[in-house]
Short mmCIF file of C-alpha atoms in Angstrom, two decimals:
data_model
loop_
_atom_site.label_atom_id
_atom_site.label_comp_id
_atom_site.label_asym_id
_atom_site.label_seq_id
_atom_site.Cartn_x
_atom_site.Cartn_y
_atom_site.Cartn_z
CA MET O 1 0.00 0.00 0.00
CA TYR O 2 1.40 3.39 -1.00
CA LEU O 3 0.29 6.79 0.23
CA VAL O 4 -0.54 8.97 -2.77
CA HIS O 5 -2.29 12.27 -3.25
CA ILE O 6 -4.08 12.57 -6.59
CA SER O 7 -6.66 15.23 -7.28
CA LEU O 8 -9.67 14.78 -9.55
CA LYS O 9 -8.19 17.46 -11.86
CA SER O 10 -5.00 15.47 -12.39
CA LEU O 11 -7.04 12.31 -13.05
CA LYS O 12 -9.10 14.15 -15.67
CA LYS O 13 -5.91 15.34 -17.38
CA LYS O 14 -4.86 11.70 -17.68
CA ALA O 15 -8.24 10.88 -19.26
CA CYS O 16 -9.44 8.88 -16.26
CA LYS O 17 -13.11 9.27 -15.42
CA SER O 18 -13.69 9.58 -11.73
CA SER O 19 -15.97 11.19 -9.18
CA VAL O 20 -16.40 11.43 -5.44
CA THR O 21 -18.82 8.49 -5.60
CA VAL O 22 -16.32 6.30 -7.46
CA VAL O 23 -13.54 7.17 -5.02
CA ASP O 24 -15.84 6.45 -2.05
CA LYS O 25 -16.75 3.05 -3.51
CA LEU O 26 -13.09 2.17 -4.10
CA LEU O 27 -12.12 3.16 -0.57
CA LYS O 28 -15.00 1.12 0.85
CA LYS O 29 -14.06 -1.87 -1.32
CA HIS O 30 -10.56 -1.87 0.17
CA ASP O 31 -11.86 -1.52 3.77
CA PHE O 32 -10.98 2.14 4.21
CA CYS O 33 -13.33 4.26 6.28
CA ARG O 34 -13.23 7.75 7.68
CA ARG O 35 -11.78 7.73 11.18
CA GLN O 36 -10.73 10.08 13.89
CA ALA O 37 -7.78 9.52 16.23
CA PHE O 38 -8.67 7.53 19.35
CA LYS O 39 -6.96 8.42 22.65
CA THR O 40 -5.91 5.02 23.97
CA GLU O 41 -2.19 5.13 24.65
CA ALA O 42 -1.05 6.40 28.05
CA PHE O 43 1.50 9.17 27.60
CA GLN O 44 3.18 8.40 30.89
CA LYS O 45 1.90 6.18 33.66
CA ASN O 46 3.25 8.07 36.67
CA ILE O 47 3.73 11.78 36.17
CA PRO O 48 5.10 13.38 39.34
CA HIS O 49 3.17 16.44 40.57
CA ARG O 50 0.68 16.04 37.74
CA ASP O 51 -2.20 17.98 39.28
CA GLU O 52 -0.21 20.65 41.15
CA GLN O 53 -0.15 23.16 38.30
CA PHE O 54 -3.88 22.81 37.59
CA LYS O 55 -4.78 23.12 41.28
CA ASN O 56 -2.56 26.20 41.62
CA ILE O 57 -4.17 27.87 38.57
CA GLU O 58 -7.64 27.11 39.91
CA ARG O 59 -6.70 28.47 43.36
CA LEU O 60 -5.31 31.71 41.88
CA LYS O 61 -8.34 32.11 39.62
CA GLN O 62 -10.68 31.70 42.57
CA GLU O 63 -8.69 34.24 44.63
CA TYR O 64 -9.07 36.83 41.86
CA HIS O 65 -12.77 36.06 41.44
CA ASP O 66 -13.32 36.47 45.18
CA THR O 67 -11.69 39.92 45.21
CA GLY O 68 -13.70 41.15 42.20
CA ASN O 69 -10.73 41.37 39.85
CA PRO O 70 -11.09 40.32 36.21
CA VAL O 71 -9.43 37.10 35.11
CA ILE O 72 -7.60 37.38 31.81
CA ARG O 73 -6.79 34.25 29.88
CA GLN O 74 -4.20 34.49 27.15
CA PHE O 75 -3.73 31.98 24.37
CA VAL O 76 -0.54 33.07 22.66
CA GLN O 77 -0.36 30.86 19.60
CA LYS O 78 -2.23 27.86 18.38
CA LYS O 79 0.25 25.05 17.90
CA GLU O 80 -0.25 21.65 16.38
CA LEU O 81 1.78 18.84 17.84
CA ILE O 82 3.56 16.62 15.36
CA GLY O 83 3.81 13.00 16.32
CA ASN O 84 1.54 10.46 17.99
CA PHE O 85 -0.83 13.10 19.38
CA TYR O 86 -4.55 13.75 19.05
CA SER O 87 -5.60 16.08 16.27
CA LYS O 88 -9.07 17.14 15.20
CA GLY O 89 -10.07 15.99 11.78
CA LYS O 90 -10.55 12.69 10.07
CA LEU O 91 -8.78 10.65 7.44
CA TYR O 92 -9.35 7.44 5.58
CA THR O 93 -7.63 4.39 7.05
CA GLN O 94 -8.20 0.68 7.57
CA GLU O 95 -7.45 0.64 11.29
CA ILE O 96 -8.08 2.69 14.41
CA ILE O 97 -5.46 5.37 14.95
CA PRO O 98 -4.23 5.08 18.56
CA VAL O 99 -2.68 8.27 19.97
CA HIS O 100 -1.49 9.42 23.39
CA ASP O 101 -4.32 10.07 25.85
CA HIS O 102 -2.73 13.38 26.93
CA ASP O 103 -0.77 15.89 24.88
CA PHE O 104 1.94 16.99 27.30
CA PRO O 105 4.77 19.04 25.82
CA SER O 106 8.17 17.44 26.10
CA ALA O 107 11.68 18.22 24.94
CA LYS O 108 11.41 15.77 22.05
CA MET O 109 8.15 17.19 20.72
CA VAL O 110 8.06 19.27 17.54
CA LYS O 111 5.39 21.93 17.23
CA SER O 112 3.95 23.41 14.09
CA PHE O 113 2.78 27.01 14.42
CA LEU O 114 -0.58 27.45 12.73
CA MET O 115 -1.42 31.02 13.74
CA ASP O 116 0.45 34.04 14.90
CA CYS O 117 -2.13 35.92 16.93
CA MET O 118 -3.23 36.52 20.48
CA ILE O 119 -6.72 35.94 21.79
CA TYR O 120 -7.88 37.45 25.05
CA THR O 121 -10.90 36.33 27.01
CA VAL O 122 -11.89 38.57 29.90
CA MET O 123 -14.12 37.16 32.61
CA LEU O 124 -15.57 39.86 34.84
CA VAL O 125 -17.03 39.05 38.23
CA ILE O 126 -20.35 40.83 38.76
#
């Protein structure tokens, strides 16, 4: 099995008649179906201090809420992880695509920058 990318335009140039229906039938005939990644593989079994950061963020957020201060969340850049990580979207395959159950950044991870913008969400306590 080879991974190829052929558009309908290029098939028409080669005098091959094709359509979405024909391609769907061929994929189905060869047991391909549209799938999404399935989070089954444990990234790490025992991560030390795993919940500390989340508990600290929640504690700080609650402190600010209690004093009437706004909470500002900042998402600097949307990054897509490259590797065995979950990604939205579907592709045609014959098997389930197992990926890590959590997407923790690590030194060996490569990131692809999709956007270069900042998004601010302000939550005011009334």
